[in-house]
DNA sequence: ATGAATTCCTGTTGGC
DNA sequence: TGCCAACAGGAATTCA
């Protein structure tokens, strides 16, 4: 499931292949994949055709391909989305949803997405009110900076977090507070910080928040260096190669296996219609 | 206004 | 062998 490290791997790969290319053909094969483009699939294609890609940027789990029109093609991979660059004559992937011809190269950009939680849309770039220098797509202006962004402010995050009446893992998954963190890296950072997912944010000390951010950045950077995490080949990078950080996971998906720190069996708990993995020895549940 | 629950989707897996 | 429930989960939307 693509989180920040996987999306960054895709961003870099896509940028290598599309920068300077001009769109000479667009085919929307599944309308759901452009559902957030409210003007419709035809308008989506129209705004891409004959436009050139100038840069590829990312914030959290969103990435966008800047166009020479002042718009950007915004992409979110959801759970199973892939952006692939393939020769045009290469056979279509089973769940190919959108195809974008890259002139004058004999290649095309393909959006492949089995579960269709991901999406593409065209959106105007607006001034970034969150501290960046480049423009951001208007529809994601509410998304917070991610913790690897140089402009991310730890003190502001800590203060905002401690004003909230919620649990720490909910906050980590709230993209308006901090972006790029999903279920996997939230569990990994909490394990490293020895914090249980249900800890109330209002009771966290500032040094605990700082420590958590440090662990979060560590695990994100390690995963990025390894090319991202992948489990079932639904997620692959732009060249079709799976990431392999799963061997570095200490909590996520390890229910029943011994904690690498204290040996206790990692537990799995239901949480927000999904699962949370933690160590009962090193991550004590809060009282109440 | 805030926080939490619901919903969208498809392929795989496990139990009976 | 076949059927069905559970599961994977990001984030917009809806609800309380």
GROMACS .gro file of C-alpha atoms (C1' of nucleotides) in nm:
model
  320
    1UNK     CA    1   0.000   0.000   0.000
    2UNK     CA    2   0.169   0.315  -0.114
    3UNK     CA    3   0.254   0.560   0.159
    4UNK     CA    4   0.508   0.841   0.144
    5UNK     CA    5   0.820   0.634   0.059
    6UNK     CA    6   0.647   0.438  -0.216
    7UNK     CA    7   0.491   0.750  -0.366
    8UNK     CA    8   0.830   0.922  -0.364
    9UNK     CA    9   0.983   0.628  -0.549
   10UNK     CA   10   0.706   0.657  -0.807
   11UNK     CA   11   0.749   1.035  -0.829
   12UNK     CA   12   1.117   1.010  -0.909
   13UNK     CA   13   1.059   0.739  -1.166
   14UNK     CA   14   0.773   0.924  -1.336
   15UNK     CA   15   0.970   1.247  -1.346
   16UNK     CA   16   1.254   1.073  -1.525
   17UNK     CA   17   1.020   0.950  -1.797
   18UNK     CA   18   0.773   1.236  -1.846
   19UNK     CA   19   0.970   1.558  -1.796
   20UNK     CA   20   0.969   1.748  -2.124
   21UNK     CA   21   0.728   1.506  -2.292
   22UNK     CA   22   0.412   1.622  -2.465
   23UNK     CA   23   0.080   1.440  -2.435
   24UNK     CA   24  -0.029   1.319  -2.778
   25UNK     CA   25  -0.303   1.077  -2.675
   26UNK     CA   26  -0.531   1.018  -2.375
   27UNK     CA   27  -0.769   0.731  -2.309
   28UNK     CA   28  -0.982   0.705  -1.996
   29UNK     CA   29  -1.070   0.337  -1.974
   30UNK     CA   30  -1.257   0.349  -1.644
   31UNK     CA   31  -1.461   0.656  -1.540
   32UNK     CA   32  -1.419   0.587  -1.168
   33UNK     CA   33  -1.047   0.661  -1.194
   34UNK     CA   34  -1.122   1.024  -1.286
   35UNK     CA   35  -1.428   1.063  -1.059
   36UNK     CA   36  -1.276   1.359  -0.878
   37UNK     CA   37  -1.240   1.542  -1.207
   38UNK     CA   38  -1.596   1.671  -1.183
   39UNK     CA   39  -1.602   1.813  -1.537
   40UNK     CA   40  -1.584   1.456  -1.668
   41UNK     CA   41  -1.352   1.224  -1.855
   42UNK     CA   42  -1.373   1.415  -2.182
   43UNK     CA   43  -1.265   1.738  -2.015
   44UNK     CA   44  -0.987   1.548  -1.838
   45UNK     CA   45  -0.850   1.435  -2.173
   46UNK     CA   46  -0.895   1.777  -2.334
   47UNK     CA   47  -0.692   1.951  -2.063
   48UNK     CA   48  -0.407   1.704  -2.104
   49UNK     CA   49  -0.381   1.685  -2.482
   50UNK     CA   50  -0.095   1.879  -2.644
   51UNK     CA   51   0.028   1.989  -2.302
   52UNK     CA   52   0.384   1.927  -2.186
   53UNK     CA   53   0.497   1.799  -1.846
   54UNK     CA   54   0.741   2.033  -1.674
   55UNK     CA   55   0.797   1.872  -1.331
   56UNK     CA   56   0.663   1.607  -1.096
   57UNK     CA   57   0.605   1.698  -0.731
   58UNK     CA   58   0.475   1.526  -0.421
   59UNK     CA   59   0.319   1.612  -0.088
   60UNK     CA   60   0.244   1.325   0.145
   61UNK     CA   61   0.075   1.055  -0.061
   62UNK     CA   62  -0.033   1.288  -0.341
   63UNK     CA   63   0.180   1.350  -0.644
   64UNK     CA   64   0.120   1.581  -0.935
   65UNK     CA   65   0.261   1.631  -1.282
   66UNK     CA   66   0.294   2.000  -1.363
   67UNK     CA   67   0.170   2.106  -1.704
   68UNK     CA   68   0.278   2.404  -1.915
   69UNK     CA   69  -0.082   2.528  -1.894
   70UNK     CA   70  -0.071   2.623  -1.525
   71UNK     CA   71  -0.269   2.312  -1.438
   72UNK     CA   72  -0.137   1.988  -1.295
   73UNK     CA   73  -0.239   1.627  -1.330
   74UNK     CA   74  -0.294   1.521  -0.970
   75UNK     CA   75  -0.261   1.154  -0.881
   76UNK     CA   76  -0.340   0.953  -0.571
   77UNK     CA   77  -0.254   0.584  -0.582
   78UNK     CA   78  -0.505   0.478  -0.318
   79UNK     CA   79  -0.437   0.121  -0.214
   80UNK     CA   80  -0.344  -0.048  -0.536
   81UNK     CA   81  -0.262   0.226  -0.786
   82UNK     CA   82   0.045   0.211  -1.006
   83UNK     CA   83   0.192   0.453  -1.257
   84UNK     CA   84   0.381   0.259  -1.520
   85UNK     CA   85   0.578   0.378  -1.821
   86UNK     CA   86   0.558   0.117  -2.095
   87UNK     CA   87   0.627   0.088  -2.467
   88UNK     CA   88   0.304   0.168  -2.652
   89UNK     CA   89   0.287  -0.174  -2.809
   90UNK     CA   90   0.323  -0.346  -2.473
   91UNK     CA   91   0.010  -0.547  -2.383
   92UNK     CA   92  -0.239  -0.369  -2.157
   93UNK     CA   93  -0.224  -0.452  -1.788
   94UNK     CA   94  -0.527  -0.631  -1.642
   95UNK     CA   95  -0.648  -0.330  -1.445
   96UNK     CA   96  -0.531  -0.050  -1.670
   97UNK     CA   97  -0.759   0.252  -1.614
   98UNK     CA   98  -0.600   0.548  -1.796
   99UNK     CA   99  -0.345   0.568  -2.078
  100UNK     CA  100  -0.147   0.881  -2.164
  101UNK     CA  101   0.076   0.888  -2.472
  102UNK     CA  102   0.415   1.055  -2.421
  103UNK     CA  103   0.526   1.223  -2.743
  104UNK     CA  104   0.756   1.204  -2.914
  105UNK     CA  105   0.874   0.897  -2.723
  106UNK     CA  106   0.730   0.560  -2.818
  107UNK     CA  107   0.611   0.514  -2.464
  108UNK     CA  108   0.300   0.582  -2.263
  109UNK     CA  109   0.215   0.652  -1.901
  110UNK     CA  110  -0.035   0.403  -1.765
  111UNK     CA  111  -0.250   0.428  -1.453
  112UNK     CA  112  -0.322   0.075  -1.334
  113UNK     CA  113  -0.544   0.027  -1.028
  114UNK     CA  114  -0.716  -0.295  -0.923
  115UNK     CA  115  -0.927  -0.163  -0.633
  116UNK     CA  116  -0.993   0.181  -0.784
  117UNK     CA  117  -0.938   0.373  -0.462
  118UNK     CA  118  -0.685   0.582  -0.649
  119UNK     CA  119  -0.768   0.860  -0.890
  120UNK     CA  120  -0.637   1.114  -1.140
  121UNK     CA  121  -0.764   1.465  -1.202
  122UNK     CA  122  -0.662   1.794  -1.362
  123UNK     CA  123  -0.653   2.086  -1.123
  124UNK     CA  124  -0.516   2.442  -1.133
  125UNK     CA  125  -0.201   2.517  -0.935
  126UNK     CA  126  -0.246   2.780  -0.666
  127UNK     CA  127  -0.008   2.954  -0.425
  128UNK     CA  128   0.099   2.730  -0.140
  129UNK     CA  129  -0.022   2.863   0.193
  130UNK     CA  130   0.171   2.598   0.385
  131UNK     CA  131   0.520   2.722   0.322
  132UNK     CA  132   0.634   2.573  -0.007
  133UNK     CA  133   0.773   2.780  -0.294
  134UNK     CA  134   0.603   2.597  -0.583
  135UNK     CA  135   0.230   2.597  -0.649
  136UNK     CA  136   0.005   2.317  -0.526
  137UNK     CA  137  -0.314   2.176  -0.678
  138UNK     CA  138  -0.611   2.364  -0.532
  139UNK     CA  139  -0.795   2.054  -0.412
  140UNK     CA  140  -0.510   1.946  -0.186
  141UNK     CA  141  -0.439   2.281  -0.024
  142UNK     CA  142  -0.584   2.140   0.299
  143UNK     CA  143  -0.321   1.865   0.311
  144UNK     CA  144  -0.044   1.928   0.565
  145UNK     CA  145   0.325   1.919   0.478
  146UNK     CA  146   0.483   1.579   0.522
  147UNK     CA  147   0.754   1.517   0.783
  148UNK     CA  148   1.029   1.495   0.520
  149UNK     CA  149   0.944   1.841   0.387
  150UNK     CA  150   1.213   2.090   0.501
  151UNK     CA  151   0.935   2.339   0.582
  152UNK     CA  152   0.758   2.100   0.822
  153UNK     CA  153   0.741   2.273   1.161
  154UNK     CA  154   0.778   2.031   1.454
  155UNK     CA  155   0.674   2.290   1.712
  156UNK     CA  156   0.354   2.379   1.530
  157UNK     CA  157   0.274   2.010   1.488
  158UNK     CA  158   0.334   1.940   1.855
  159UNK     CA  159   0.117   2.230   1.966
  160UNK     CA  160  -0.165   2.140   1.727
  161UNK     CA  161  -0.150   1.776   1.827
  162UNK     CA  162  -0.174   1.847   2.197
  163UNK     CA  163  -0.480   2.066   2.147
  164UNK     CA  164  -0.663   1.774   1.987
  165UNK     CA  165  -0.900   1.545   2.174
  166UNK     CA  166  -0.811   1.226   1.995
  167UNK     CA  167  -0.573   0.931   1.994
  168UNK     CA  168  -0.219   0.946   1.858
  169UNK     CA  169  -0.266   0.703   1.571
  170UNK     CA  170  -0.581   0.877   1.449
  171UNK     CA  171  -0.381   1.198   1.447
  172UNK     CA  172  -0.093   1.041   1.252
  173UNK     CA  173  -0.339   0.926   0.988
  174UNK     CA  174  -0.507   1.268   0.967
  175UNK     CA  175  -0.359   1.418   0.650
  176UNK     CA  176  -0.456   1.769   0.755
  177UNK     CA  177  -0.218   1.744   1.054
  178UNK     CA  178   0.071   1.554   0.896
  179UNK     CA  179   0.068   1.392   0.554
  180UNK     CA  180   0.220   1.083   0.399
  181UNK     CA  181   0.166   0.848   0.694
  182UNK     CA  182  -0.057   0.544   0.651
  183UNK     CA  183  -0.136   0.239   0.860
  184UNK     CA  184   0.201   0.069   0.808
  185UNK     CA  185   0.438   0.352   0.896
  186UNK     CA  186   0.211   0.477   1.176
  187UNK     CA  187   0.243   0.135   1.345
  188UNK     CA  188   0.618   0.122   1.282
  189UNK     CA  189   0.685   0.471   1.421
  190UNK     CA  190   0.467   0.405   1.728
  191UNK     CA  191   0.653   0.079   1.793
  192UNK     CA  192   0.987   0.256   1.772
  193UNK     CA  193   0.862   0.531   2.003
  194UNK     CA  194   0.710   0.273   2.242
  195UNK     CA  195   0.373   0.444   2.228
  196UNK     CA  196   0.039   0.265   2.216
  197UNK     CA  197  -0.191   0.376   1.933
  198UNK     CA  198  -0.466   0.481   2.173
  199UNK     CA  199  -0.257   0.730   2.372
  200UNK     CA  200  -0.449   1.059   2.402
  201UNK     CA  201  -0.268   1.330   2.210
  202UNK     CA  202  -0.355   1.592   2.472
  203UNK     CA  203  -0.145   1.411   2.733
  204UNK     CA  204   0.169   1.369   2.525
  205UNK     CA  205   0.474   1.564   2.636
  206UNK     CA  206   0.653   1.774   2.381
  207UNK     CA  207   0.968   1.553   2.394
  208UNK     CA  208   0.750   1.249   2.327
  209UNK     CA  209   0.616   1.416   2.014
  210UNK     CA  210   0.967   1.511   1.906
  211UNK     CA  211   1.084   1.155   1.960
  212UNK     CA  212   0.792   1.017   1.765
  213UNK     CA  213   0.866   1.250   1.473
  214UNK     CA  214   1.229   1.143   1.479
  215UNK     CA  215   1.134   0.774   1.463
  216UNK     CA  216   0.880   0.848   1.193
  217UNK     CA  217   1.141   1.022   0.979
  218UNK     CA  218   1.386   0.737   1.038
  219UNK     CA  219   1.146   0.468   0.924
  220UNK     CA  220   1.028   0.670   0.625
  221UNK     CA  221   1.387   0.733   0.512
  222UNK     CA  222   1.485   0.369   0.560
  223UNK     CA  223   1.187   0.255   0.355
  224UNK     CA  224   1.265   0.511   0.089
  225UNK     CA  225   1.623   0.386   0.069
  226UNK     CA  226   1.491   0.032   0.028
  227UNK     CA  227   1.253   0.137  -0.249
  228UNK     CA  228   0.931   0.123  -0.048
  229UNK     CA  229   0.719  -0.152   0.104
  230UNK     CA  230   0.515  -0.398  -0.096
  231UNK     CA  231   0.327  -0.710   0.002
  232UNK     CA  232   0.130  -0.858  -0.281
  233UNK     CA  233   0.269  -0.701  -0.597
  234UNK     CA  234  -0.033  -0.470  -0.623
  235UNK     CA  235   0.205  -0.188  -0.564
  236UNK     CA  236   0.508  -0.166  -0.789
  237UNK     CA  237   0.724   0.128  -0.882
  238UNK     CA  238   0.736   0.299  -1.215
  239UNK     CA  239   0.960   0.035  -1.368
  240UNK     CA  240   0.746  -0.248  -1.241
  241UNK     CA  241   0.972  -0.357  -0.957
  242UNK     CA  242   0.832  -0.416  -0.612
  243UNK     CA  243   0.970  -0.248  -0.305
  244UNK     CA  244   1.120  -0.474  -0.044
  245UNK     CA  245   1.107  -0.290   0.288
  246UNK     CA  246   0.866  -0.543   0.437
  247UNK     CA  247   1.160  -0.732   0.582
  248UNK     CA  248   1.238  -0.420   0.787
  249UNK     CA  249   0.897  -0.404   0.953
  250UNK     CA  250   0.902  -0.460   1.329
  251UNK     CA  251   0.529  -0.451   1.411
  252UNK     CA  252   0.301  -0.424   1.108
  253UNK     CA  253   0.165  -0.759   0.995
  254UNK     CA  254   0.359  -0.952   1.261
  255UNK     CA  255   0.074  -1.067   1.485
  256UNK     CA  256   0.187  -1.356   1.709
  257UNK     CA  257   0.555  -1.316   1.623
  258UNK     CA  258   0.803  -1.209   1.891
  259UNK     CA  259   0.880  -0.842   1.941
  260UNK     CA  260   1.237  -0.772   1.828
  261UNK     CA  261   1.297  -0.573   2.146
  262UNK     CA  262   1.134  -0.764   2.433
  263UNK     CA  263   1.020  -1.093   2.282
  264UNK     CA  264   0.651  -1.055   2.365
  265UNK     CA  265   0.407  -1.168   2.096
  266UNK     CA  266   0.301  -0.880   1.871
  267UNK     CA  267  -0.074  -0.821   1.905
  268UNK     CA  268  -0.329  -0.722   1.646
  269UNK     CA  269  -0.622  -0.503   1.744
  270UNK     CA  270  -0.918  -0.377   1.542
  271UNK     CA  271  -0.892  -0.006   1.483
  272UNK     CA  272  -1.078   0.227   1.247
  273UNK     CA  273  -1.207  -0.059   1.031
  274UNK     CA  274  -0.853  -0.190   0.993
  275UNK     CA  275  -0.579  -0.336   1.210
  276UNK     CA  276  -0.323  -0.200   1.449
  277UNK     CA  277  -0.014  -0.399   1.538
  278UNK     CA  278   0.180  -0.329   1.855
  279UNK     CA  279   0.387  -0.490   2.127
  280UNK     CA  280   0.203  -0.555   2.456
  281UNK     CA  281   0.537  -0.539   2.640
  282UNK     CA  282   0.680  -0.214   2.511
  283UNK     CA  283   0.364  -0.029   2.412
  284UNK     CA  284   0.138  -0.019   2.715
  285UNK     CA  285  -0.225   0.071   2.657
  286UNK     CA  286  -0.340   0.389   2.830
  287UNK     CA  287  -0.570   0.353   3.130
  288UNK     CA  288  -0.942   0.391   3.077
  289DA     C1'  289  -1.696   2.296   1.513
  290DT     C1'  290  -1.502   1.872   1.621
  291DG     C1'  291  -1.429   1.389   1.618
  292DA     C1'  292  -1.583   0.944   1.474
  293DA     C1'  293  -1.823   0.624   1.173
  294DT     C1'  294  -1.934   0.506   0.699
  295DT     C1'  295  -1.846   0.426   0.230
  296DC     C1'  296  -1.627   0.328  -0.200
  297DC     C1'  297  -1.379  -0.116  -0.458
  298DT     C1'  298  -1.185  -0.613  -0.604
  299DG     C1'  299  -0.898  -1.011  -0.542
  300DT     C1'  300  -0.728  -1.337  -0.210
  301DT     C1'  301  -0.771  -1.631   0.172
  302DG     C1'  302  -0.961  -1.932   0.516
  303DG     C1'  303  -1.327  -2.178   0.738
  304DC     C1'  304  -1.703  -2.488   0.700
  305DT     C1'  305  -1.521  -2.851  -0.426
  306DG     C1'  306  -1.787  -2.448  -0.354
  307DC     C1'  307  -1.964  -2.078  -0.111
  308DC     C1'  308  -1.939  -1.691   0.182
  309DA     C1'  309  -1.731  -1.387   0.518
  310DA     C1'  310  -1.330  -1.147   0.637
  311DC     C1'  311  -0.969  -0.868   0.500
  312DA     C1'  312  -0.654  -0.529   0.278
  313DG     C1'  313  -0.726   0.063   0.380
  314DG     C1'  314  -0.697   0.626   0.206
  315DA     C1'  315  -0.973   0.991   0.251
  316DA     C1'  316  -1.407   1.221   0.121
  317DT     C1'  317  -1.845   1.225   0.303
  318DT     C1'  318  -2.186   1.179   0.643
  319DC     C1'  319  -2.330   1.155   1.107
  320DA     C1'  320  -2.351   1.269   1.600
   0.00000   0.00000   0.00000
